[in-house]
Tab-separated table of C-alpha atoms and ligand atoms in Angstrom:
chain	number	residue	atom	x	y	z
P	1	UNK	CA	4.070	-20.104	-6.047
P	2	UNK	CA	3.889	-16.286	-6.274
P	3	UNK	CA	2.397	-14.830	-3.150
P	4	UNK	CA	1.142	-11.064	-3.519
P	5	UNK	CA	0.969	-8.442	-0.669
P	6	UNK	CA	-2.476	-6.504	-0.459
P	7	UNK	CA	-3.349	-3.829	1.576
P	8	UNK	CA	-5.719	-5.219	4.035
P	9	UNK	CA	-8.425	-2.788	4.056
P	10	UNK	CA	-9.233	-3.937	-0.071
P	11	UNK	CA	-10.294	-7.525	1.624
P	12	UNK	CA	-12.817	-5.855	3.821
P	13	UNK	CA	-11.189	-5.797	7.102
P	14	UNK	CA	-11.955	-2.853	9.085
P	15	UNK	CA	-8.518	-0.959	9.695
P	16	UNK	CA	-8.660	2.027	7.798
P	17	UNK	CA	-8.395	5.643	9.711
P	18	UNK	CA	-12.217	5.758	9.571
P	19	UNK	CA	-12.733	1.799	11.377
P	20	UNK	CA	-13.928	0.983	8.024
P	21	UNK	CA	-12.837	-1.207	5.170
P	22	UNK	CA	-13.101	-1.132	1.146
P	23	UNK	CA	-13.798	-4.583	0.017
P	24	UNK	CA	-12.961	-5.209	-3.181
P	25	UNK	CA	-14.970	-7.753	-5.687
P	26	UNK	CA	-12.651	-8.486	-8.343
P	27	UNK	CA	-12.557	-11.714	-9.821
P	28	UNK	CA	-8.515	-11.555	-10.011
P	29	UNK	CA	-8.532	-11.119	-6.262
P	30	UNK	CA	-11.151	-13.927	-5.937
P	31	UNK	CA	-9.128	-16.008	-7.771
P	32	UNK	CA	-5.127	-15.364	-5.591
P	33	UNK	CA	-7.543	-15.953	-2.544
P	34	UNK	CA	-8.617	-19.373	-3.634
P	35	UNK	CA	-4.883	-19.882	-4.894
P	36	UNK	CA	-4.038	-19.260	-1.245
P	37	UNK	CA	-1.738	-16.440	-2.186
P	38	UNK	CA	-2.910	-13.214	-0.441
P	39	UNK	CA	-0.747	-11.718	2.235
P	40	UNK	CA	-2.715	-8.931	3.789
P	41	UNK	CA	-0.774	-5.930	5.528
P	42	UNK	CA	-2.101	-2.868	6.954
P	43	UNK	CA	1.207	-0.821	7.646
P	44	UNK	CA	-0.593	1.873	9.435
P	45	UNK	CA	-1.854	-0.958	12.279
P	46	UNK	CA	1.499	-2.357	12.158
P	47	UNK	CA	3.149	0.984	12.916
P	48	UNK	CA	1.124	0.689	16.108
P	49	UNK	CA	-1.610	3.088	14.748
P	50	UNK	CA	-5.085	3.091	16.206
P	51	UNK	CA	-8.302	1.864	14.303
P	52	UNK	CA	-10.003	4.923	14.051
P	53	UNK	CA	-7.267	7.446	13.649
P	54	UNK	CA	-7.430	10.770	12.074
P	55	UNK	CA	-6.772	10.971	8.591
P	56	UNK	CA	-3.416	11.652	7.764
P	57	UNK	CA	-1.457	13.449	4.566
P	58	UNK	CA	2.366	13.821	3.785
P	59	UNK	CA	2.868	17.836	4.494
P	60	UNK	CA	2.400	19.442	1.544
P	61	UNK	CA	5.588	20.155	-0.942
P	62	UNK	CA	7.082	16.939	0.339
P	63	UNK	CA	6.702	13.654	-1.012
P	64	UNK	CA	7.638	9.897	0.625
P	65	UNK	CA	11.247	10.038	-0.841
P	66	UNK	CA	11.733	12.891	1.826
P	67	UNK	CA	10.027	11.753	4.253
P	68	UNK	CA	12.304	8.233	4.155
P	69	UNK	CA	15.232	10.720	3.791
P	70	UNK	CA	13.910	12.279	7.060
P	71	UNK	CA	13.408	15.661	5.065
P	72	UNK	CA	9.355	15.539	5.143
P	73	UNK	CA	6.525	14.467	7.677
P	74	UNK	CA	3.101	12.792	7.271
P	75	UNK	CA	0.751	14.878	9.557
P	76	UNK	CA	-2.418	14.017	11.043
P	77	UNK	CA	-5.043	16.352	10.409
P	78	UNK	CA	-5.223	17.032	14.159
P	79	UNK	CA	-1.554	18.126	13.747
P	80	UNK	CA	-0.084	15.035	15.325
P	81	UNK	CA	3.000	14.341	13.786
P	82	UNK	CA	2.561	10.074	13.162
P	83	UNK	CA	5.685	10.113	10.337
P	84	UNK	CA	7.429	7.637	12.980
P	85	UNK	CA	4.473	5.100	12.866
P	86	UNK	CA	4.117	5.287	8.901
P	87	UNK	CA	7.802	4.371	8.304
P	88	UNK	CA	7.650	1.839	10.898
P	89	UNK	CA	5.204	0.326	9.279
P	90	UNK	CA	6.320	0.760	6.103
P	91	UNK	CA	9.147	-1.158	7.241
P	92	UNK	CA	7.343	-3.840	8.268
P	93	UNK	CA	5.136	-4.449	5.476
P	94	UNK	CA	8.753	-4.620	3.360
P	95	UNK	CA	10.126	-7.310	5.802
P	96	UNK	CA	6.747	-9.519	5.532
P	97	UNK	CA	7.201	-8.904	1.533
P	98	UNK	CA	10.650	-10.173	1.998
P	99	UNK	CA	9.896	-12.718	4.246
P	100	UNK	CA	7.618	-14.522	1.506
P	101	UNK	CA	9.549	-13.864	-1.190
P	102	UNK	CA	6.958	-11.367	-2.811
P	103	UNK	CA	7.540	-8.974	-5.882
P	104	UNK	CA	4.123	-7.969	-6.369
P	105	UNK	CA	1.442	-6.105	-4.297
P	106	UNK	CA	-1.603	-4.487	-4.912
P	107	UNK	CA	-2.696	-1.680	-2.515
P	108	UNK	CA	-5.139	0.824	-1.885
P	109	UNK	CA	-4.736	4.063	-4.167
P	110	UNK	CA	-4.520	7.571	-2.348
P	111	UNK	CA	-3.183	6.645	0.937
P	112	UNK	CA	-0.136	7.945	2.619
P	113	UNK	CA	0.880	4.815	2.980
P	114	UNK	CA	-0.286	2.765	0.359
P	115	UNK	CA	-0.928	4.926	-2.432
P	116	UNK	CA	0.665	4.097	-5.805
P	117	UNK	CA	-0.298	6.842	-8.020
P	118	UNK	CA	-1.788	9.531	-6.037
P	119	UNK	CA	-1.664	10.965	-2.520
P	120	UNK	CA	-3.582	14.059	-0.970
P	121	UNK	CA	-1.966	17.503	-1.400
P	122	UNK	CA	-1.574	17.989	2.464
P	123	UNK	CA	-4.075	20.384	3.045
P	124	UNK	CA	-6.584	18.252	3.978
P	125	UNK	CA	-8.795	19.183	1.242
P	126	UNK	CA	-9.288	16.592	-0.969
P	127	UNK	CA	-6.793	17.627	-3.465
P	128	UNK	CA	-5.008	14.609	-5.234
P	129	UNK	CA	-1.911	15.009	-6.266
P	130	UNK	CA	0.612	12.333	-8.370
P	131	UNK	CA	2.890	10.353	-5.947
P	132	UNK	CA	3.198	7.273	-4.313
P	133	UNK	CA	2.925	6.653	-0.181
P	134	UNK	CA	5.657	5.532	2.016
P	135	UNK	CA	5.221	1.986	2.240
P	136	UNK	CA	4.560	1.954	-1.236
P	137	UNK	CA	7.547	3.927	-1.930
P	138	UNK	CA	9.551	1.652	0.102
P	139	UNK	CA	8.456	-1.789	-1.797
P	140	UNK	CA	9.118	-0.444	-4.814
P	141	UNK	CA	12.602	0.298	-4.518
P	142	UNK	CA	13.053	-3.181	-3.031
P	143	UNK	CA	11.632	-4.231	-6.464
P	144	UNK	CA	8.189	-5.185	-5.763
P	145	UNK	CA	5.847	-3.822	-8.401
P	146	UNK	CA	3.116	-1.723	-6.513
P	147	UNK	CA	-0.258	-1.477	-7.862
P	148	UNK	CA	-3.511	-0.033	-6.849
P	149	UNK	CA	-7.093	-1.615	-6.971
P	150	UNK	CA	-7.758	-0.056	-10.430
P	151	UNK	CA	-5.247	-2.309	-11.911
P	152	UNK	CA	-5.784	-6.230	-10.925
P	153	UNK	CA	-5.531	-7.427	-14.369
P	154	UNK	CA	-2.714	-5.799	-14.625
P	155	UNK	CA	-1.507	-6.772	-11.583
P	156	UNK	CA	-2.594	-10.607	-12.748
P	157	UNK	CA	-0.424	-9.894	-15.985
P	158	UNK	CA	2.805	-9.091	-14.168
P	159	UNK	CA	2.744	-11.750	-11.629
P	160	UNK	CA	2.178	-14.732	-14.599
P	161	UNK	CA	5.539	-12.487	-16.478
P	162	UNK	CA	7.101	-13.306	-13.006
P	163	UNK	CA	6.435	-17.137	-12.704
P	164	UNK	CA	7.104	-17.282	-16.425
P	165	UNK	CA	10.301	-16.050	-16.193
P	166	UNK	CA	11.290	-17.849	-13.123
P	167	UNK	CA	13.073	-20.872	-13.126
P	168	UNK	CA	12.811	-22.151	-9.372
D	1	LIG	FE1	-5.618	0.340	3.987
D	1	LIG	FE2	-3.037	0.888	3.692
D	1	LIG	FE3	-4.605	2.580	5.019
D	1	LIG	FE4	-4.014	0.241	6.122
D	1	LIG	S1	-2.565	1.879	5.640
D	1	LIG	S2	-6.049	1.161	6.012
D	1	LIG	S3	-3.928	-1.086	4.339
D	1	LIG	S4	-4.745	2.071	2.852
């Protein structure tokens, strides 16, 4: 059996920068929790990152290819510098995807982390702009397919292409 990475915050635990959660009621999710498949990750917690934090952004002009690449930061909106943490925890959430074998995850859209088709411009504005976040850019060069909670069908359709096409 497939097991699928999701950001923690979409089950409703409360780890996100404002000590909330977003709870998601999906019936696809509803249905990999029964299956006993959900691995839950919060890479900003894992990078050692406080529940509440200050909202973060990756600088603007940059995106998480440089920041991997060492050529960008993710800045708190206090001005803290917390790219270390980010990767770190990027890094983690890769080696528990690796650890169970996972090649699908579903995480929460617009985070620096976690976003998989839009981040915040780095002005702390509310700006989106298109572009993935670090640990999201990190899984999906490892080959994990990244998707956000506006996709769980989708998400649904990929992972039964995956165990369809797998032979072990
Ligand atoms: Fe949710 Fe990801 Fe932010 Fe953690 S890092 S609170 S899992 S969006």
């Amino acid at each position: 059996m497939q097991y699928v990475l999701i950001s923690s915050c979409l089950l409703g635990n409360p780890v996100r920068y404002d000590g909330r959660g977003a709870a998601q009621v999906d019936p696809v999710l509803a249905r990999w929790r029964d299956e006993g498949r959900v691995i839950p990750v919060c890479p900003e917690v894992a990078g050692g990152m406080s529940v509440p934090r200050p909202p973060a952004e990756i600088e603007a002009g940059r995106r998480a290819a440089d920041v991997l690449a060492g050529h960008g930061r993710v800045i708190a909106v206090t001005g803290l510098d917390v790219t270390q943490p980010l990767v770190q925890g990027g890094h983690a959430a890769l080696a528990l995807a690796q650890r169970h074998g996972i090649r699908v995850a579903v995480l929460k859209e617009g985070s620096p982390s976690c976003g998989s088709g839009y981040v915040y411009d780095g002005h702390f504005a509310g700006q989106r702009q298109p572009g993935v976040g670090v640990t999201a850019e990190l899984l999906t060069r490892a080959g994990v397919r990244v998707f956000s909670e506006k996709q769980w069908e989708e998400a649904l359709a990929c992972l039964a292409r995956i165990e369809t096409q797998d032979v072990d």
